[in-house]
Amino acid sequence: MAFNIPFDNSYVTLPDRFYTRLDPTPVKAPELLRFNAALAGDLGITAGSDVEMARVFAGNDIPAGAAPLAQAYAGHQFGNYNPRLGDGRANLLGEVNTPNGRFDIQLKGTGPTPYSRSGDGRAWLGPVLREYVVSEAMHAMGIPTTRALAAVTTGEDIWRETALPGAILTRVARSHIRVGTFQYFAAKQDKAALQTLTDYAIARHFPQAQGPLEFLVAVIDRQAKLIAHWMSVGFIHGVMNTDNTQIAGETIDYGPCAFMDVYHPVTVFSSIDRQGRYAFDNQEKIIVWNMAQLANSLLLIMPDLDKGVADFTTAIEAMPAKIHAHWCKLYRAKIGLATDQNSDVELINDLLKLMADNGADFTNTFRALGRDDAAENFIDRDGYDAWRTRWQARLQNETNPAATMNAANPAYIPRNHRIEIMIEAAVAGDFAPFNRLLRVLATPFSDQADADDLRMPPKGDEVVQQTFCGT
Ligand code: AMP
Ligand code: MG
């Protein structure tokens, strides 16, 4: 059977000012690095030859039914409003409609668009492989995320202080509508467009929602769950700008993201986050701020402004408690609790405090709880033992706490230093570490033979101090 993507496009039917129609800029020598056959199957895509797929996923061939475009959006970047961002290096090929919902198929790294500003519209191999591995790992951990359908190299050099191999990622998302998409039209006072966008987003993502208020609450609920999920696995997004906050509630835009090794609540990795705005434990505050920006935009289409302000304020103020409720549920499971007692939060926080004080590895400490073998992660053994005694007493009420913990605490995460090793190898032409990471991280909750090295925290000289944006 011939290569086929059963496109069924809807965004392109929206008014012209929502996007710019344009084709990707062809590249010199596309080569297929990886194709996600399982995901393709779920999307109803029929695979083709490597050569055919490389040309399509590089943007050199436009497949039948595609209607390539770059989306317009704005956003607050590190708190500063930018009225015009948009897809500066991405091309939405189109959408597929599946029994599991509608999905965008987008190429990232396809050359300049009217939204590129001073950028080259390209991506290099490192960030493409990082996004591939981390997004697929997030999915395997059960965390809502965009997915990776394919990666290609372009045969072209990209200039990033030095010459680096160019690559393109094919990203799959429930949509690419962001908080910043709403801000784009609200800032222009374009009521008609904002109404059209809201109606479209409701129909596509929250068909049960009636009007902007219910829509806002539905987005808040998704984001509350998402951020609690991040907090439960030690994930730091790194650039939680409003243009990187997606309405459907998926993790999107894996730039300078990272998983913590040693637990510390104020961990920051991103080299551009000098103030620690997007530090680990600030994420739950920033998402509320981002939702307030969405609310602000939606006010433009509220018939009664005062009532809109009052209702939206109530919705925003309810968000921290929602995040906390998800957080409690997820962290209870991490220490083996399926039941609910008031004192659990204190028990969890006391463990986290001990971990921070002892420089304990986040992932390995929680994973070891399932074997009741966590003591070695603590220098202050007495402190841990005292906590363990309280914990063991609490576990008496639980039926199978080890199973609860092993399903909540991944054994493997895409550790930063492993990503760096993988990228270095790939640049030298060796994709074995990339393929191996993908294989092991596909089942992160199962202990796997021959993968103990992937559990190890970085040695002194392997510690990654900073991560850089994928631009
Ligand atoms: P990000 O930080 O990746 O979320 O990107 C923020 C904005 O910068 C978006 O509008 C991107 O499309 C744009 N951008 C990022 N990298 C590039 C690039 N290499 N060329 C053009 N635009 C880019
Ligand atoms: Mg972005």
XYZ file of C-alpha atoms and ligand atoms in Angstrom:
495
model
C 0.000 0.000 0.000
C 1.122 3.483 -0.772
C 2.113 6.023 1.839
C -1.045 7.803 2.915
C -2.041 10.338 5.536
C -5.850 10.643 5.588
C -6.012 14.409 5.991
C -9.201 16.048 7.167
C -8.352 19.689 7.733
C -10.368 22.193 9.719
C -8.052 25.007 10.874
C -7.495 26.067 7.284
C -11.242 26.762 6.980
C -10.927 29.493 9.618
C -10.534 33.116 8.414
C -7.312 34.140 6.626
C -6.011 36.184 9.521
C -5.594 33.023 11.651
C -2.586 31.847 9.634
C -0.431 32.216 6.553
C -0.706 29.533 3.906
C 2.766 28.453 2.853
C 4.728 25.372 1.946
C 7.836 24.193 3.798
C 11.168 25.167 2.241
C 12.662 22.000 0.696
C 15.929 20.684 2.116
C 18.996 19.281 0.400
C 19.091 15.602 1.320
C 16.290 14.324 3.547
C 16.937 11.104 5.412
C 14.521 9.299 7.692
C 15.920 8.850 11.193
C 12.924 7.427 12.912
C 9.288 6.746 12.187
C 6.792 6.035 14.969
C 4.853 3.174 13.384
C 2.647 2.544 16.418
C 1.513 6.177 16.560
C 1.064 6.253 12.785
C -1.226 3.235 13.100
C -3.347 5.036 15.717
C -3.636 8.003 13.359
C -4.749 5.889 10.411
C -1.539 6.599 8.498
C -0.283 3.985 6.053
C 3.508 3.874 6.082
C 5.500 4.177 2.853
C 9.100 3.572 1.920
C 11.771 5.344 3.950
C 12.575 7.522 0.945
C 8.960 8.598 0.439
C 8.462 9.311 4.119
C 11.751 11.186 4.433
C 10.685 13.532 1.623
C 7.264 14.194 3.169
C 8.523 14.607 6.736
C 11.229 16.971 5.488
C 8.658 19.094 3.672
C 10.128 18.346 0.218
C 6.974 16.600 -0.983
C 3.528 17.846 -0.045
C 1.317 14.814 0.435
C -2.158 14.650 -1.093
C -4.723 16.345 1.126
C -2.247 18.500 3.033
C -2.833 22.254 3.281
C 0.385 23.608 4.810
C 0.192 26.754 6.891
C 1.932 28.671 9.670
C -0.331 29.683 12.548
C -0.488 33.185 13.985
C -0.257 33.678 17.735
C 1.128 36.056 20.345
C 2.225 35.468 23.925
C 3.843 36.572 27.130
C 7.485 35.520 27.103
C 8.960 35.631 30.611
C 6.158 37.996 31.515
C 6.628 40.407 28.592
C 3.918 40.584 25.983
C 4.904 39.999 22.371
C 1.971 40.784 20.050
C 3.272 38.694 17.174
C 5.014 35.350 17.508
C 3.416 32.639 15.376
C 4.964 29.558 13.810
C 8.406 30.883 12.988
C 9.769 27.505 12.057
C 6.803 25.190 11.881
C 4.341 24.146 9.259
C 0.986 22.572 9.979
C 0.526 20.001 7.220
C -3.035 19.346 8.268
C -5.165 17.209 10.560
C -6.375 13.643 10.817
C -9.641 12.690 12.455
C -9.464 9.420 14.397
C -11.803 7.489 16.715
C -9.670 8.977 19.506
C -10.099 12.563 18.308
C -8.659 15.069 15.871
C -4.887 15.553 15.659
C -2.600 18.112 14.033
C 0.375 16.899 12.031
C 3.024 19.583 12.124
C 6.569 19.754 10.806
C 8.979 21.684 13.030
C 12.132 23.126 11.479
C 10.787 23.697 7.947
C 12.292 27.070 7.114
C 11.332 30.726 7.371
C 7.757 31.966 7.635
C 6.320 35.476 7.990
C 6.618 34.878 11.760
C 10.316 34.003 11.829
C 11.544 37.451 12.908
C 15.349 37.089 12.858
C 15.298 33.273 13.048
C 16.286 30.891 10.262
C 13.167 28.750 10.637
C 15.284 25.676 11.164
C 16.073 23.215 13.924
C 19.187 21.218 14.559
C 19.450 17.572 15.413
C 19.923 17.982 19.187
C 16.583 19.600 20.071
C 14.763 17.376 17.579
C 16.039 14.209 19.262
C 15.455 15.706 22.715
C 11.831 16.482 21.909
C 11.358 13.054 20.338
C 12.677 11.199 23.378
C 11.191 13.373 26.118
C 7.728 13.686 24.571
C 7.481 9.942 23.965
C 8.726 9.283 27.519
C 6.085 11.644 28.907
C 3.439 9.776 26.941
C 4.667 6.440 28.282
C 4.392 7.857 31.816
C 0.744 8.660 31.156
C 1.245 12.432 31.024
C -0.676 14.382 28.361
C 1.759 15.522 25.694
C 2.294 16.186 22.045
C 3.842 13.155 20.342
C 6.645 12.504 17.892
C 5.673 10.847 14.621
C 8.957 11.125 12.742
C 12.403 12.677 12.673
C 14.505 13.381 9.583
C 17.886 14.895 8.957
C 18.083 17.488 6.214
C 21.620 17.125 4.888
C 22.073 20.831 5.586
C 24.140 22.590 8.219
C 22.427 24.887 10.681
C 24.433 27.693 12.188
C 24.182 27.861 16.007
C 27.456 29.480 17.079
C 28.920 26.571 15.157
C 27.712 24.448 12.233
C 25.318 21.685 13.327
C 23.328 19.063 11.423
C 19.826 20.203 10.521
C 16.770 18.102 11.356
C 12.983 18.267 11.307
C 10.534 16.800 13.792
C 7.008 15.740 12.909
C 4.871 16.627 15.890
C 1.382 15.369 16.614
C -0.891 17.400 18.894
C -4.587 17.559 19.777
C -4.187 21.056 18.341
C -1.656 23.856 18.399
C -4.063 26.408 19.861
C -2.332 28.202 22.708
C -3.241 30.818 25.283
C -1.230 33.072 22.987
C -3.622 32.402 20.095
C -6.391 34.034 22.131
C -4.096 36.869 23.172
C -3.223 37.558 19.533
C -6.799 38.459 18.632
C -7.728 40.029 21.976
C -4.807 42.468 21.757
C -6.047 43.544 18.329
C -9.572 43.973 19.764
C -10.694 41.584 17.021
C -13.925 40.417 18.624
C -15.148 38.458 15.627
C -11.945 36.431 15.376
C -11.874 35.791 19.105
C -15.452 34.527 19.008
C -14.643 32.289 16.033
C -11.540 30.932 17.785
C -13.448 30.268 21.001
C -16.242 28.477 19.154
C -13.697 26.434 17.229
C -11.709 25.497 20.365
C -14.888 24.520 22.203
C -16.122 22.366 19.328
C -12.746 20.705 18.938
C -11.727 20.212 22.573
C -14.601 20.773 24.972
C -17.879 20.163 23.118
C -19.748 20.019 26.425
C -18.705 23.578 27.369
C -21.301 26.325 26.882
C -19.688 29.700 26.362
C -16.374 31.304 27.375
C -16.717 30.753 31.138
C -17.247 27.006 30.861
C -14.486 26.906 28.282
C -12.090 28.702 30.641
C -12.952 26.316 33.480
C -12.410 23.320 31.201
C -8.953 24.602 30.188
C -8.107 25.323 33.834
C -9.092 21.762 34.781
C -6.842 20.258 32.095
C -3.906 22.482 32.997
C -4.325 21.847 36.732
C -4.035 18.133 36.096
C -1.126 18.556 33.704
C 1.011 20.675 36.018
C 0.368 18.336 38.971
C 1.537 15.510 36.720
C 4.757 17.375 35.920
C 5.330 17.987 39.621
C 4.861 14.274 40.325
C 7.756 13.212 38.093
C 10.174 16.074 38.708
C 9.634 17.651 35.290
C 10.636 21.250 34.662
C 9.228 22.650 31.441
C 11.603 25.595 31.361
C 9.639 28.006 29.127
C 6.070 28.204 30.404
C 5.309 31.235 28.277
C 1.668 31.720 27.331
C 2.494 30.747 23.747
C 3.712 27.403 25.095
C 0.549 26.753 27.109
C -1.777 24.690 24.991
C -5.557 24.857 25.341
C -6.059 21.095 25.100
C -3.802 20.567 28.126
C -0.891 18.728 26.542
C 2.753 19.336 27.374
C 4.079 21.247 24.373
C 7.376 22.750 23.229
C 10.209 20.806 24.720
C 12.915 23.441 24.675
C 15.179 23.734 27.689
C 13.082 21.235 29.653
C 14.609 18.801 32.118
C 13.863 16.211 34.748
C 15.459 16.857 38.121
C 18.063 14.451 39.360
C 18.652 15.662 42.920
C 15.406 16.938 44.394
C 15.280 20.604 45.133
C 12.099 22.669 44.845
C 13.712 25.752 43.338
C 15.645 23.928 40.623
C 16.059 25.943 37.410
C 17.826 24.662 34.299
C 17.005 26.964 31.454
C 19.881 29.279 30.601
C 17.456 32.056 29.691
C 15.444 31.819 32.945
C 17.677 34.086 35.006
C 15.019 35.060 37.554
C 13.851 31.483 38.165
C 10.379 32.379 36.907
C 9.894 28.802 35.695
C 11.658 27.030 38.573
C 10.272 23.616 39.526
C 7.966 24.681 42.326
C 6.985 27.942 40.646
C 5.238 26.068 37.855
C 2.017 25.779 39.827
C 1.903 29.541 40.313
C 2.856 30.423 36.753
C 0.128 28.270 35.247
C -2.445 30.232 37.249
C -0.950 33.453 35.866
C -1.125 31.987 32.355
C -4.781 31.058 32.836
C -5.439 34.620 34.033
C -4.046 35.820 30.682
C -6.491 33.528 28.884
C -9.313 34.897 31.040
C -8.220 38.437 30.248
C -8.399 37.721 26.532
C -11.823 36.096 26.782
C -13.260 39.167 28.513
C -13.463 40.840 25.122
C -16.330 38.575 24.103
C -18.240 38.686 27.385
C -21.540 40.533 26.963
C -21.498 41.754 30.595
C -17.978 42.869 31.491
C -18.491 43.178 35.260
C -20.064 39.770 35.506
C -17.333 38.354 33.281
C -14.627 39.747 35.541
C -16.364 38.370 38.634
C -16.938 34.891 37.166
C -13.466 34.625 35.672
C -11.862 35.747 38.922
C -13.707 33.020 40.789
C -12.561 30.446 38.209
C -8.925 31.554 38.445
C -8.980 31.671 42.238
C -10.262 28.099 42.330
C -7.265 26.815 40.364
C -4.616 26.408 43.104
C -6.931 24.103 45.066
C -7.499 22.043 41.916
C -3.783 21.660 41.326
C -3.306 20.722 44.964
C -6.042 18.072 44.785
C -4.353 16.413 41.787
C -0.958 16.774 43.444
C -2.211 15.042 46.611
C -3.659 12.145 44.659
C -0.500 11.647 42.614
C 1.867 11.987 45.579
C -0.238 9.700 47.742
C 0.228 7.005 45.122
C 3.958 7.718 45.077
C 4.192 6.680 48.728
C 1.773 3.759 48.295
C -1.494 5.291 49.440
C -4.717 4.601 47.607
C -6.780 5.806 50.552
C -7.025 9.344 51.802
C -6.197 10.758 55.244
C -5.740 14.374 56.237
C -2.262 13.830 57.642
C -0.976 12.410 54.334
C 0.084 15.791 52.991
C 2.304 16.334 55.999
C 3.828 12.887 55.559
C 4.572 13.612 51.884
C 5.978 17.074 52.566
C 8.195 15.763 55.349
C 9.668 13.239 52.916
C 10.248 15.928 50.294
C 11.934 18.126 52.878
C 14.225 15.275 53.909
C 15.015 14.611 50.255
C 15.886 18.253 49.650
C 18.031 18.440 52.786
C 19.859 15.237 51.838
C 20.284 15.907 48.146
C 18.338 12.726 47.359
C 17.752 11.690 43.761
C 14.062 12.347 43.053
C 13.326 9.409 40.776
C 15.473 6.784 42.479
C 14.274 7.646 45.988
C 10.610 7.289 45.067
C 11.243 4.150 43.041
C 13.092 2.612 45.998
C 10.077 3.148 48.256
C 8.291 0.375 46.366
C 11.050 -2.030 47.510
C 11.237 -0.363 50.939
C 14.861 0.245 50.108
C 15.136 4.023 50.067
C 17.421 4.569 53.080
C 20.618 4.655 51.070
C 19.426 7.838 49.359
C 19.738 9.718 52.646
C 22.806 10.881 54.536
C 20.667 11.531 57.594
C 19.652 7.908 58.143
C 18.033 8.626 61.502
C 15.892 11.290 59.934
C 14.814 8.880 57.202
C 14.221 6.029 59.652
C 11.974 8.239 61.760
C 9.986 9.128 58.653
C 9.901 5.490 57.582
C 8.389 4.424 60.917
C 5.491 6.871 60.478
C 5.096 5.807 56.849
C 5.055 2.091 57.639
C 2.381 2.679 60.270
C 0.278 4.553 57.704
C 0.718 1.739 55.146
C -1.042 -0.737 57.465
C -4.367 0.440 56.022
C -3.336 -0.220 52.411
C -3.889 -3.394 50.415
C -1.051 -3.518 47.896
C 1.093 -0.435 48.397
C 4.078 -1.762 46.456
C 1.941 -2.113 43.326
C 0.559 1.392 43.835
C 4.078 2.793 44.131
C 5.538 0.898 41.199
C 2.775 2.177 38.949
C 3.330 5.772 40.124
C 7.122 5.987 40.353
C 8.976 5.529 37.070
C 12.218 3.572 37.216
C 13.511 5.483 34.195
C 13.265 9.099 33.168
C 15.102 10.828 30.305
C 17.900 12.160 32.449
C 19.586 15.281 31.223
C 23.078 13.898 31.020
C 21.780 10.900 29.060
C 20.117 13.238 26.594
C 23.409 15.097 26.205
C 25.296 11.836 25.635
C 22.664 10.791 23.098
C 22.944 14.094 21.212
C 26.718 13.996 21.164
C 26.649 10.467 19.738
C 24.016 11.400 17.145
C 26.012 14.382 15.930
C 28.886 11.934 15.419
C 26.547 9.674 13.428
C 25.751 7.089 16.124
C 22.018 6.767 16.780
C 22.235 3.725 19.058
C 21.858 5.759 22.301
C 18.797 7.532 20.807
C 17.156 4.251 19.845
C 18.029 2.671 23.174
C 16.584 5.555 25.203
C 13.368 5.301 23.214
C 13.175 1.555 23.834
C 13.772 1.693 27.594
C 11.602 4.764 28.170
C 8.683 3.160 26.340
C 7.977 1.144 29.534
C 9.264 3.423 32.295
C 7.476 1.622 35.119
C 9.031 -1.791 34.387
C 12.439 -2.773 35.723
C 14.474 -3.783 32.703
C 17.537 -5.966 32.346
C 20.685 -4.225 31.083
C 19.358 -0.744 31.712
C 20.730 -0.008 35.182
C 23.066 2.624 33.762
C 20.021 4.629 32.692
C 18.866 4.829 36.309
C 22.118 6.328 37.506
C 22.228 9.995 38.380
C 25.017 11.933 36.663
C 28.523 11.667 38.030
C 30.155 14.943 39.041
C 31.447 15.856 35.590
C 28.261 14.674 33.860
C 25.922 17.040 35.705
C 24.113 19.302 33.255
C 23.920 22.736 34.840
C 21.965 24.480 32.146
C 19.747 23.603 29.255
C 19.421 25.755 26.182
C 16.434 26.650 24.080
C 16.121 24.578 20.954
C 16.287 27.510 18.586
P 9.796 28.748 21.490
O 10.686 29.423 22.488
O 10.410 27.564 20.829
O 8.449 28.457 22.045
O 9.601 29.792 20.301
C 9.139 31.114 20.498
C 8.917 31.771 19.165
O 10.142 31.850 18.435
C 7.946 31.062 18.254
O 7.248 32.046 17.549
C 8.854 30.272 17.350
O 8.239 29.949 16.118
C 10.004 31.221 17.169
N 11.250 30.524 16.811
C 11.959 29.686 17.593
N 13.058 29.241 16.939
C 13.031 29.794 15.706
C 13.903 29.738 14.558
N 15.014 28.998 14.556
N 13.548 30.462 13.476
C 12.435 31.208 13.475
N 11.603 31.312 14.501
C 11.880 30.620 15.627
Mg 6.785 27.785 21.450
